PDB file of C-alpha atoms in Angstrom:
ATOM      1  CA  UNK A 257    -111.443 128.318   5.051  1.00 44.00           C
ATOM      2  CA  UNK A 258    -108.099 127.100   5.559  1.00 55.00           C
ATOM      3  CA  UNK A 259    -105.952 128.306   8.563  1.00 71.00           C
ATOM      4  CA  UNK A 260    -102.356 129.904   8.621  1.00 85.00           C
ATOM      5  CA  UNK A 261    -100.855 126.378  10.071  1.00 93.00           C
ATOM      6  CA  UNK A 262     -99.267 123.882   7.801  1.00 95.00           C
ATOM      7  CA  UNK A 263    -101.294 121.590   6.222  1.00 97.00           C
ATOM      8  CA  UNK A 264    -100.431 117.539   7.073  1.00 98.00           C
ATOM      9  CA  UNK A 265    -102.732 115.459   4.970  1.00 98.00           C
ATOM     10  CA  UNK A 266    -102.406 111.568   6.351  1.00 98.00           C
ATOM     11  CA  UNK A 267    -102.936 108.462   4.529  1.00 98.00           C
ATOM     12  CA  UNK A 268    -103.728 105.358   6.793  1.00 98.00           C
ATOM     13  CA  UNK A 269    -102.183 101.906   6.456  1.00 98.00           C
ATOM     14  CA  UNK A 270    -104.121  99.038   4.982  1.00 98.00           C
ATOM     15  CA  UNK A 271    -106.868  98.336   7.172  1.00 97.00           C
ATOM     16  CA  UNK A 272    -106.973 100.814   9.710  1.00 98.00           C
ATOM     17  CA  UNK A 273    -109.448 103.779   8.405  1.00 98.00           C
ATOM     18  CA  UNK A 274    -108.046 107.199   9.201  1.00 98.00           C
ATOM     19  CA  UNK A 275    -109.807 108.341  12.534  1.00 98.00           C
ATOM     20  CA  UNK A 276    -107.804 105.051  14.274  1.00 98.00           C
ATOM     21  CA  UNK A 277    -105.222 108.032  13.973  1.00 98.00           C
ATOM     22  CA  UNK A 278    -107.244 110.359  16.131  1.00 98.00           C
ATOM     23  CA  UNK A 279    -104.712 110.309  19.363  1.00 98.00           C
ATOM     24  CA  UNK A 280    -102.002 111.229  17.016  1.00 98.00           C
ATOM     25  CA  UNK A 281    -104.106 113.971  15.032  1.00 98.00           C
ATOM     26  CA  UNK A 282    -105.115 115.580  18.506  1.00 98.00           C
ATOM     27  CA  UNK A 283    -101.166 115.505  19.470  1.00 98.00           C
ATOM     28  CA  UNK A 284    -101.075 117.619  16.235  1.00 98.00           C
ATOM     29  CA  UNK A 285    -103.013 119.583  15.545  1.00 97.00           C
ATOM     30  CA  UNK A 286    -102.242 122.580  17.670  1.00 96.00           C
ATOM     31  CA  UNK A 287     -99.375 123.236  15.114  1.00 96.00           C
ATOM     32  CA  UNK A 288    -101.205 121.626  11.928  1.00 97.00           C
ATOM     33  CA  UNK A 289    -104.143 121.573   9.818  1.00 97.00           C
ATOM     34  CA  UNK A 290    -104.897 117.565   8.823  1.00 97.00           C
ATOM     35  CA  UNK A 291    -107.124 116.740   6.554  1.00 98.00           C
ATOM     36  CA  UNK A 292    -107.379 112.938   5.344  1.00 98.00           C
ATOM     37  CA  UNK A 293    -109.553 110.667   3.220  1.00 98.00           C
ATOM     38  CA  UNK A 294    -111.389 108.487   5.610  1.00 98.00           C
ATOM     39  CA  UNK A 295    -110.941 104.989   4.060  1.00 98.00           C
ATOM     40  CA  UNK A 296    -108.624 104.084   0.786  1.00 98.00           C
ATOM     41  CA  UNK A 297    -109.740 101.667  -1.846  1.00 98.00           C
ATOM     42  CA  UNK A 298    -113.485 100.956  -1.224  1.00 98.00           C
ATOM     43  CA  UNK A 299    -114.029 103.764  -4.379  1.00 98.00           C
ATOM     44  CA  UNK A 300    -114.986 101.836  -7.591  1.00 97.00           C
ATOM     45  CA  UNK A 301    -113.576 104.592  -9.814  1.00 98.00           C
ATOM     46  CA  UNK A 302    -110.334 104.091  -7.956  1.00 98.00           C
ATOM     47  CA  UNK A 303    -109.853 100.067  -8.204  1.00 97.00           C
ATOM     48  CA  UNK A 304    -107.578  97.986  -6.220  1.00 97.00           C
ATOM     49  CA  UNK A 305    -104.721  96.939  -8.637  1.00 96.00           C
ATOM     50  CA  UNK A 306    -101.525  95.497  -9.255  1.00 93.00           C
ATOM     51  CA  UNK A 307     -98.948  98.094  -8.049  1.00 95.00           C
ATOM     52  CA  UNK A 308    -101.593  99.931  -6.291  1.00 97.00           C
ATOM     53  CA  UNK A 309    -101.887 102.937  -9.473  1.00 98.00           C
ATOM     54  CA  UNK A 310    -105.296 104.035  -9.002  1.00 98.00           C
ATOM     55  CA  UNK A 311    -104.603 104.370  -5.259  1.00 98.00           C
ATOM     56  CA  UNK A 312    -101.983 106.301  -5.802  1.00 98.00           C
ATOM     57  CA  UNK A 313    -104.175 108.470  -7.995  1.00 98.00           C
ATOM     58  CA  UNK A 314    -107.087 108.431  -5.417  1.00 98.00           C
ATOM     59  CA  UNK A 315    -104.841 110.089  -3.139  1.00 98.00           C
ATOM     60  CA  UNK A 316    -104.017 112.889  -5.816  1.00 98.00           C
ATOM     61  CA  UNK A 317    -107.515 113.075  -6.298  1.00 97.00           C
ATOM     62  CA  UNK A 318    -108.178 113.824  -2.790  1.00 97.00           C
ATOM     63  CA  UNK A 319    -105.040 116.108  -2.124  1.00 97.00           C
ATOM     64  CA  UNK A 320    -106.238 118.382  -4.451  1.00 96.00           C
ATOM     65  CA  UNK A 321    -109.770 118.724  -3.844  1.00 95.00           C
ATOM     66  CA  UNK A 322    -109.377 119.322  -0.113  1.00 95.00           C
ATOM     67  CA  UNK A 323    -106.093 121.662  -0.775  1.00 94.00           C
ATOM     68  CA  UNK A 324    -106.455 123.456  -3.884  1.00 84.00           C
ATOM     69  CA  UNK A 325    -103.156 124.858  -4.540  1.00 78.00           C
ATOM     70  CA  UNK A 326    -101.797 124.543  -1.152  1.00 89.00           C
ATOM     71  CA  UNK A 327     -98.703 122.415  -0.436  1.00 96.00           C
ATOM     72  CA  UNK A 328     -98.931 119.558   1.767  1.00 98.00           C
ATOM     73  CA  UNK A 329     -96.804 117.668   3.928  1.00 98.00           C
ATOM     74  CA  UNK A 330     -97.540 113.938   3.141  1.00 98.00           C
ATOM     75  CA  UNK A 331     -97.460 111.837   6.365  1.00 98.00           C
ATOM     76  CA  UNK A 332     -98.705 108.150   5.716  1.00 98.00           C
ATOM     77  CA  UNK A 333     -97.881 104.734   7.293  1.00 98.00           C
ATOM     78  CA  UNK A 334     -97.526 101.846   5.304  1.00 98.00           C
ATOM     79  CA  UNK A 335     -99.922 101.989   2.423  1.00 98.00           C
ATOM     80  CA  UNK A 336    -100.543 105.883   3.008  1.00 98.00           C
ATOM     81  CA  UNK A 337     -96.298 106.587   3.318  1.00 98.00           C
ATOM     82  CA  UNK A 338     -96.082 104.181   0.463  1.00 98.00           C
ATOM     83  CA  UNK A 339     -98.874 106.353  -1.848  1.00 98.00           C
ATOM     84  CA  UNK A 340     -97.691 109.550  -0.362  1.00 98.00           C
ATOM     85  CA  UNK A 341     -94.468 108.252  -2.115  1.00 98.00           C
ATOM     86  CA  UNK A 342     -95.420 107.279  -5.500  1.00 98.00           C
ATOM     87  CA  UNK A 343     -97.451 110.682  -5.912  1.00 98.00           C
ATOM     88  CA  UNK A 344     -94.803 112.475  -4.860  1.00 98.00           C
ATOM     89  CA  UNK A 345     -92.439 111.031  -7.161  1.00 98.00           C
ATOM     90  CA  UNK A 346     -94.695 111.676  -9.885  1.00 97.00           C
ATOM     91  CA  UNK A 347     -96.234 115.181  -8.758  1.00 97.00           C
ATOM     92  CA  UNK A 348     -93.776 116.778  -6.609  1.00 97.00           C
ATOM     93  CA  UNK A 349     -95.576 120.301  -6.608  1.00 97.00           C
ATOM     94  CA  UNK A 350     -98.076 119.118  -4.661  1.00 97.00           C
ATOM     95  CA  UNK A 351     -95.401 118.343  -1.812  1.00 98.00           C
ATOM     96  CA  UNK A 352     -93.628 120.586   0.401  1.00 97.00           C
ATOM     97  CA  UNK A 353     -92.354 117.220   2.372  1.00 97.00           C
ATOM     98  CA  UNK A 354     -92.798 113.494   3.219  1.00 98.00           C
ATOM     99  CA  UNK A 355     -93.271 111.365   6.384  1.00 98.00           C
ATOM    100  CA  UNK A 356     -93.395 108.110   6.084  1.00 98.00           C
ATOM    101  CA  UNK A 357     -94.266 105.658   9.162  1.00 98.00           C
ATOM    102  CA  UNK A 358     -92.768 101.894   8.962  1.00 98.00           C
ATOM    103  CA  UNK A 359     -93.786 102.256   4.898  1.00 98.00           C
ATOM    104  CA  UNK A 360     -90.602 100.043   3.258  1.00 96.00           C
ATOM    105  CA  UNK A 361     -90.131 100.351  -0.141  1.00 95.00           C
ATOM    106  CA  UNK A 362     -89.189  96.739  -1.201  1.00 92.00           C
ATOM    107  CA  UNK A 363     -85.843  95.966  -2.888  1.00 91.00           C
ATOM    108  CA  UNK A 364     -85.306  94.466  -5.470  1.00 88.00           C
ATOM    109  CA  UNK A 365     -84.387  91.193  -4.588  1.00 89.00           C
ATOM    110  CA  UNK A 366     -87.644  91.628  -1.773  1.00 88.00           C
ATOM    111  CA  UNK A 367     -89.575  92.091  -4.731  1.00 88.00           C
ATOM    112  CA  UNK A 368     -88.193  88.687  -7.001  1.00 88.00           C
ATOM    113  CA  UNK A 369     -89.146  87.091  -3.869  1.00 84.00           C
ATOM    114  CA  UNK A 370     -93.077  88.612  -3.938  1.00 83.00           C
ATOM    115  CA  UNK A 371     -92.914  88.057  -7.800  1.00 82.00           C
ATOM    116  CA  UNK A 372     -92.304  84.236  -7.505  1.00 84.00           C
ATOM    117  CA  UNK A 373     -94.834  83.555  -4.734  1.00 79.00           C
ATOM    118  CA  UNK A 374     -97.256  85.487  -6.536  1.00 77.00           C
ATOM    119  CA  UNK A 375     -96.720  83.742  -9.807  1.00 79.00           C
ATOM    120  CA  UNK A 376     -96.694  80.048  -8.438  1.00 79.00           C
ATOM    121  CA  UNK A 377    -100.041  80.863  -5.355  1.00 76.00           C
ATOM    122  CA  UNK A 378     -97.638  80.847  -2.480  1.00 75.00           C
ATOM    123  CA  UNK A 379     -98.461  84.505  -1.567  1.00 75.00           C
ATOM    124  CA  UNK A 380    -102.242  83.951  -1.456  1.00 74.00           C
ATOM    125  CA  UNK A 381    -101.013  81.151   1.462  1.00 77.00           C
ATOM    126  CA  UNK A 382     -98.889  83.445   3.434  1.00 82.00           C
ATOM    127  CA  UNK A 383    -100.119  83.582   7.402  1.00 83.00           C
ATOM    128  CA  UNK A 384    -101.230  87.460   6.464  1.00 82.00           C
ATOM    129  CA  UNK A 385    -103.089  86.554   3.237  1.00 88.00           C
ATOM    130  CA  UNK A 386    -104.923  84.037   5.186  1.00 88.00           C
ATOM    131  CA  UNK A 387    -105.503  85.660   8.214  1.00 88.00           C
ATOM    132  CA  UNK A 388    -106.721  88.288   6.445  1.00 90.00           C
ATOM    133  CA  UNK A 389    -109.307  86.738   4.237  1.00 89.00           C
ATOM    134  CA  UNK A 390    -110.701  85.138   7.548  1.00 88.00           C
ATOM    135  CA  UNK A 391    -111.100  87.621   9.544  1.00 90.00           C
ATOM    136  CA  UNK A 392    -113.776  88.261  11.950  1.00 94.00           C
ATOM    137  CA  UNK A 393    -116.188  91.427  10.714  1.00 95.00           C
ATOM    138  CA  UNK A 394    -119.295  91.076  13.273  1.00 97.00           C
ATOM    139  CA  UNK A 395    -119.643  91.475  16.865  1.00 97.00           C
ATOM    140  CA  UNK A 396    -123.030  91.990  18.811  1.00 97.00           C
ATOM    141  CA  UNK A 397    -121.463  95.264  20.206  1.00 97.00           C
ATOM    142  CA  UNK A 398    -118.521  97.844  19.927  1.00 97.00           C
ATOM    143  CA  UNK A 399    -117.663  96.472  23.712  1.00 97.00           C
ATOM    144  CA  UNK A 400    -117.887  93.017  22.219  1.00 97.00           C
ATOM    145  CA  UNK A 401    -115.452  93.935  19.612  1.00 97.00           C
ATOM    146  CA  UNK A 402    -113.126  95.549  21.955  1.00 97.00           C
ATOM    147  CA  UNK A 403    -112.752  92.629  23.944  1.00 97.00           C
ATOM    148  CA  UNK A 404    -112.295  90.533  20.947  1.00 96.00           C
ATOM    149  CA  UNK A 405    -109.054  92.705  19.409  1.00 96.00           C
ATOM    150  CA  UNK A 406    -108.120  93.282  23.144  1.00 96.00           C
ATOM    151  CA  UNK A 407    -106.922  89.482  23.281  1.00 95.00           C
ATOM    152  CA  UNK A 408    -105.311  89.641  19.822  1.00 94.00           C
ATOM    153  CA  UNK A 409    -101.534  89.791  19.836  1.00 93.00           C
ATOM    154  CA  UNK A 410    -101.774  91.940  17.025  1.00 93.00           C
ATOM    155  CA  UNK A 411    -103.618  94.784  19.380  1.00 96.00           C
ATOM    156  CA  UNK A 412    -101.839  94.037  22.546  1.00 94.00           C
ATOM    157  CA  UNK A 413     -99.509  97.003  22.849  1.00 96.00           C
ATOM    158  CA  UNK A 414    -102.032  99.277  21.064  1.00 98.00           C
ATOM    159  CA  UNK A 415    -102.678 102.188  23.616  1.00 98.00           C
ATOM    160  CA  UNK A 416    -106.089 101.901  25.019  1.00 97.00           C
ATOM    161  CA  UNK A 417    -107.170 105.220  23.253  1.00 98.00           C
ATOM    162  CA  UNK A 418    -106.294 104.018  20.075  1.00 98.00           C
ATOM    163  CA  UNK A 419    -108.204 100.663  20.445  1.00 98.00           C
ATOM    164  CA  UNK A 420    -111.060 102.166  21.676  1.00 98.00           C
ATOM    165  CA  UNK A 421    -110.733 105.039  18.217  1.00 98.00           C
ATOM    166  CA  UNK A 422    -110.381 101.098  16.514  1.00 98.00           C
ATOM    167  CA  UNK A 423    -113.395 100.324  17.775  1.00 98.00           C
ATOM    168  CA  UNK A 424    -115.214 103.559  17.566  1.00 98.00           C
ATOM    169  CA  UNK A 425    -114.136 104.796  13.948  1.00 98.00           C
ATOM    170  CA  UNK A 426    -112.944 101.084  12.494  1.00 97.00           C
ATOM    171  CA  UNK A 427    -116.725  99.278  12.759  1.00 98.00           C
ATOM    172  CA  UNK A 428    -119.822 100.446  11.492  1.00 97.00           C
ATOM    173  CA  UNK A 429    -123.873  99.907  13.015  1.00 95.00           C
ATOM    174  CA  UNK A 430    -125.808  97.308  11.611  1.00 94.00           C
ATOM    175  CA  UNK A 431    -128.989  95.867  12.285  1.00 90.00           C
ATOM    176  CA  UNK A 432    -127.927  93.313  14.958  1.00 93.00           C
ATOM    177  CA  UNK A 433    -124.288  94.424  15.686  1.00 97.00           C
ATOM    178  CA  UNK A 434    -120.841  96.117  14.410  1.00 98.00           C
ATOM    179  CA  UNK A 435    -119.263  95.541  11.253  1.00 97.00           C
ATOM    180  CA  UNK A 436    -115.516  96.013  10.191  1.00 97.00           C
ATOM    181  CA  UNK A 437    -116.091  99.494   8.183  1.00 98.00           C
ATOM    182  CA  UNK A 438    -112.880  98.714   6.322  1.00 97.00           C
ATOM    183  CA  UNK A 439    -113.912  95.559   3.784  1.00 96.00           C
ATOM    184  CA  UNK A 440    -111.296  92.268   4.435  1.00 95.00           C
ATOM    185  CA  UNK A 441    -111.678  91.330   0.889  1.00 95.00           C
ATOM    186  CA  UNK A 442    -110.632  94.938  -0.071  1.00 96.00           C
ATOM    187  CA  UNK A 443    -107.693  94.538   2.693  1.00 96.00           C
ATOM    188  CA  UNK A 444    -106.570  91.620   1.606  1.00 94.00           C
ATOM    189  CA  UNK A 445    -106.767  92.583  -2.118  1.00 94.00           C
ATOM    190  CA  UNK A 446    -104.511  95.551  -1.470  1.00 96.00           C
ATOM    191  CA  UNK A 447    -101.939  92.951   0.328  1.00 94.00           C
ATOM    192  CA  UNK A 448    -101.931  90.699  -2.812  1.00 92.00           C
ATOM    193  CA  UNK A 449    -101.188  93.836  -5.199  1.00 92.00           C
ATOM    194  CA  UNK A 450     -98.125  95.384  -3.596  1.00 92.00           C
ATOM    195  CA  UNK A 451     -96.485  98.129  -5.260  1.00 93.00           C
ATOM    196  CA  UNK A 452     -93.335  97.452  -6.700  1.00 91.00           C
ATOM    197  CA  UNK A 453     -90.870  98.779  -9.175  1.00 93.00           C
ATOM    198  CA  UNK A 454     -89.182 101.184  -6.653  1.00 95.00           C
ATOM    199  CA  UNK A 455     -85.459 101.040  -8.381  1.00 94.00           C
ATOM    200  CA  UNK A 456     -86.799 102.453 -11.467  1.00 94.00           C
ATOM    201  CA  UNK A 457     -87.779 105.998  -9.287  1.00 96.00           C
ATOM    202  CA  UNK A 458     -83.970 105.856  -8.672  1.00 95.00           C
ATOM    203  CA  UNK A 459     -83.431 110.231  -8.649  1.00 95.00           C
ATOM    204  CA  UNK A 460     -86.569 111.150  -8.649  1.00 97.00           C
ATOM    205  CA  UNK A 461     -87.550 111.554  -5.482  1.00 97.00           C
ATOM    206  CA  UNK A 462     -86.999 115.540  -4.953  1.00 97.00           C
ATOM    207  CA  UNK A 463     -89.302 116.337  -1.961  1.00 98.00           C
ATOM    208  CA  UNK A 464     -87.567 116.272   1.325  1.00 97.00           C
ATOM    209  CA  UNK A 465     -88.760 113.004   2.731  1.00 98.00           C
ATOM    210  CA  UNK A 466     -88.079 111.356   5.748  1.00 98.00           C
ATOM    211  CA  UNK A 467     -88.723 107.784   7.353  1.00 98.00           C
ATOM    212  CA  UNK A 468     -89.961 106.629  10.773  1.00 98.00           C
ATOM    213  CA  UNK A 469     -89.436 103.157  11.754  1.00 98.00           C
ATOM    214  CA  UNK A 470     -90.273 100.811  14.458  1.00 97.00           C
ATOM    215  CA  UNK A 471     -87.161  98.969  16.057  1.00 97.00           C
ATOM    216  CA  UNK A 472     -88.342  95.716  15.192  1.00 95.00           C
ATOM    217  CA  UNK A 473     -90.711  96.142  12.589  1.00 95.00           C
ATOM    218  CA  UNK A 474     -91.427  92.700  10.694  1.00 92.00           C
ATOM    219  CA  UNK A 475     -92.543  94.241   7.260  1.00 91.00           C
ATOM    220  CA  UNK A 476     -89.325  96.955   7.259  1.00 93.00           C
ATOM    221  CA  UNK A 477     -87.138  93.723   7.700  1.00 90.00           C
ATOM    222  CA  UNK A 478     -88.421  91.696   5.324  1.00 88.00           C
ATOM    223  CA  UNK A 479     -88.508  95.246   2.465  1.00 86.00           C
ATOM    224  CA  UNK A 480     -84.748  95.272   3.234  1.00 88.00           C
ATOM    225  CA  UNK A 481     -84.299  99.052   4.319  1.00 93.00           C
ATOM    226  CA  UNK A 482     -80.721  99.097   3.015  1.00 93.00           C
ATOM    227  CA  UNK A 483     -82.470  99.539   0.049  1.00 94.00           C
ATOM    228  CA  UNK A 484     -83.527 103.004   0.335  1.00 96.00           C
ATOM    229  CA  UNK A 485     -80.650 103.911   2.447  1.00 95.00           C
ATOM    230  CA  UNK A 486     -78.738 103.039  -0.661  1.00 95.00           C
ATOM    231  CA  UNK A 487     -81.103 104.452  -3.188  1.00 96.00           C
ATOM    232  CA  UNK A 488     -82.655 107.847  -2.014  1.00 97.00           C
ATOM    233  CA  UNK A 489     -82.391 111.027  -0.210  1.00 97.00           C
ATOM    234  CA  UNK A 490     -84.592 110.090   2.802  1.00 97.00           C
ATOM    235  CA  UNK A 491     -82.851 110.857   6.954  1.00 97.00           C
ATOM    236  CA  UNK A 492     -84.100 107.659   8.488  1.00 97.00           C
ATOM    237  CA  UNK A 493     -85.901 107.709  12.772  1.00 97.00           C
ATOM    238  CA  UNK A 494     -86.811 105.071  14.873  1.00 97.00           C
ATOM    239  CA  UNK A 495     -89.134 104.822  17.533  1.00 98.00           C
ATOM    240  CA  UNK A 496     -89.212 101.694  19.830  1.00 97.00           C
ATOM    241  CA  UNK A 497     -92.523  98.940  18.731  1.00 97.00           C
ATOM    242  CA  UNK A 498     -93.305  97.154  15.518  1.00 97.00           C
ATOM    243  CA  UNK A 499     -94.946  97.836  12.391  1.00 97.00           C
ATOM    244  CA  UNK A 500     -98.056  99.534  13.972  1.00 98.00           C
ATOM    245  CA  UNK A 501     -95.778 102.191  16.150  1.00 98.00           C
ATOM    246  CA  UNK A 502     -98.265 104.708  15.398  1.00 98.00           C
ATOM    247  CA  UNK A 503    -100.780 103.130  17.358  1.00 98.00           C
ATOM    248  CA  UNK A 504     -98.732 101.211  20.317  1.00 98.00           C
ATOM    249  CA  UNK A 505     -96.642 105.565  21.012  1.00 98.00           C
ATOM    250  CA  UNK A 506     -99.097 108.230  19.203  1.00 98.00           C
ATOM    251  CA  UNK A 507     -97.728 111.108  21.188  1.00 97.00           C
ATOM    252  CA  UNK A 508     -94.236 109.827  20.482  1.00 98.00           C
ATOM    253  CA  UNK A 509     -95.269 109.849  17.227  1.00 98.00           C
ATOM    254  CA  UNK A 510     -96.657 113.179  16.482  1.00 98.00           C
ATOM    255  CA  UNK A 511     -93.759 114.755  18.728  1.00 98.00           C
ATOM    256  CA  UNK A 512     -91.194 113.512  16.671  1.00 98.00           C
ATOM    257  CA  UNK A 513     -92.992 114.652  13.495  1.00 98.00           C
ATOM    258  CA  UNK A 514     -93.302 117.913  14.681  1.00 98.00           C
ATOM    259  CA  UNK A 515     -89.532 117.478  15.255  1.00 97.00           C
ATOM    260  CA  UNK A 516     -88.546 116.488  11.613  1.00 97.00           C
ATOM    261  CA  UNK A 517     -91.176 119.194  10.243  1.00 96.00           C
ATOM    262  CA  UNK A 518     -89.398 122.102  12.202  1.00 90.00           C
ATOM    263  CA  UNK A 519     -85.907 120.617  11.344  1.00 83.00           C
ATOM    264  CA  UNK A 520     -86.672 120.629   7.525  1.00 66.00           C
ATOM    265  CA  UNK A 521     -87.983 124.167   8.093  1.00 58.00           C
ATOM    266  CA  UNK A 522     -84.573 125.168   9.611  1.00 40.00           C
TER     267      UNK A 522
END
């Protein structure tokens, strides 16, 4: 049964199954019911595909088994913001409101860029592409593991709690060890089809949506944000860290959701 507190349902960036969100869920949910599907893309009836489509529709999928006819308010980073966006675009009753972490909508000249490395192979040779496809997926132990993205430069201003959620929620028991629950080749997949298109959804975006950033987020730079500045309705935050924010300040994340949230409800 569903309580009397708003509902937040959170989509997770690519990678990074929901429960890594757990510190910012606990900072929360004393004013929110959140609900989330645990892990996008690994459902064959919802393939991985150029422009990310089906993912957009797994979302949908999810958002309305788990809330009926209960408005939401969307809060996703990357991927998640990015499908939080697209649905909302195309099914705005299911939205009472957006938040999207560090989840850049690429411009258009961004996205002639992506187009041309994808067409001649350079994009499948890109550090991330390549990192990606090679990445580690078994450690003897979850402590093993921790060590191992401890040392990573990628990790190293993660808050410990969030690592250790990483850890926890993000590998899976095997026989001998830990596995990555979230499949590489379904990670990196997801990388190679980025969704694109964004100028054509020029006036339709009519939930109120706002955007979190980090301060020197790679992936926001390289999207061009002046892009949505320019081309929708959306009151743009920052919070000090990179890309991953979320998981380097979670309760300076959830704080200044519950900030926008109560703001919008003004």
């Amino acid at each position: 049964m569903l309580s009397d507190k708003p509902i937040i349902h959170f989509a997770h960036a690519n990678g990074f199954p929901a429960r890594t969100y757990r510190k910012i869920f606990s900072c929360l949910e004393d004013e929110f019911e959140i609900g989330f599907l645990e892990r996008h893309g690994h459902n064959p009836q919802f393939p991985v595909t150029d422009g990310w489509h089906f993912l957009k529709d797994e979302l949908g999928a999810e958002i309305e088994k788990r809330w009926s006819a209960e408005k939401i308010i969307g809060v996703g980073h990357s991927l998640g913001g990015i499908l939080h966006f697209l649905l909302a675009v195309e099914r705005p009753e299911l939205y009472r409101q957006l938040v999207l972490l560090d989840s850049p909508l690429m411009s258009r000249l961004s996205e002639l860029a992506f187009r041309l490395m994808k067409r001649t192979g350079g994009w499948r040779k890109t550090q991330l592409i390549r990192q990606t496809d090679a990445r580690r997926r078994f450690w003897r132990s979850k402590e093993e593991a921790f060590e191992h993205f401890k040392r990573k430069k990628k990790f190293a201003a993660f808050d410990e709690d969030v690592l250790r959620d990483y850890v926890e929620y993000g590998t899976v028991e095997k026989k001998d060890g830990v596995e990555l629950f979230f499949d590489p080749q379904i990670e990196s997949r997801i990388y190679q089809t980025l969704a694109h298109g964004f100028a054509s959804f020029r006036g339709r975006l009519k939930v109120p949506t706002a955007y979190i950033g980090g301060t020197y987020s790679d992936e926001a730079r390289a999207a061009r944000l002046g892009f949505m500045r320019k081309n929708f309705p959306i009151d743009f935050y920052f919070i000090e860290g990179s890309h991953l924010f979320p998981f380097e300040k979670p309760c300076e994340t959830a704080a200044l959701i519950k900030q926008i949230v109560r703001r919008e409800k003004i």
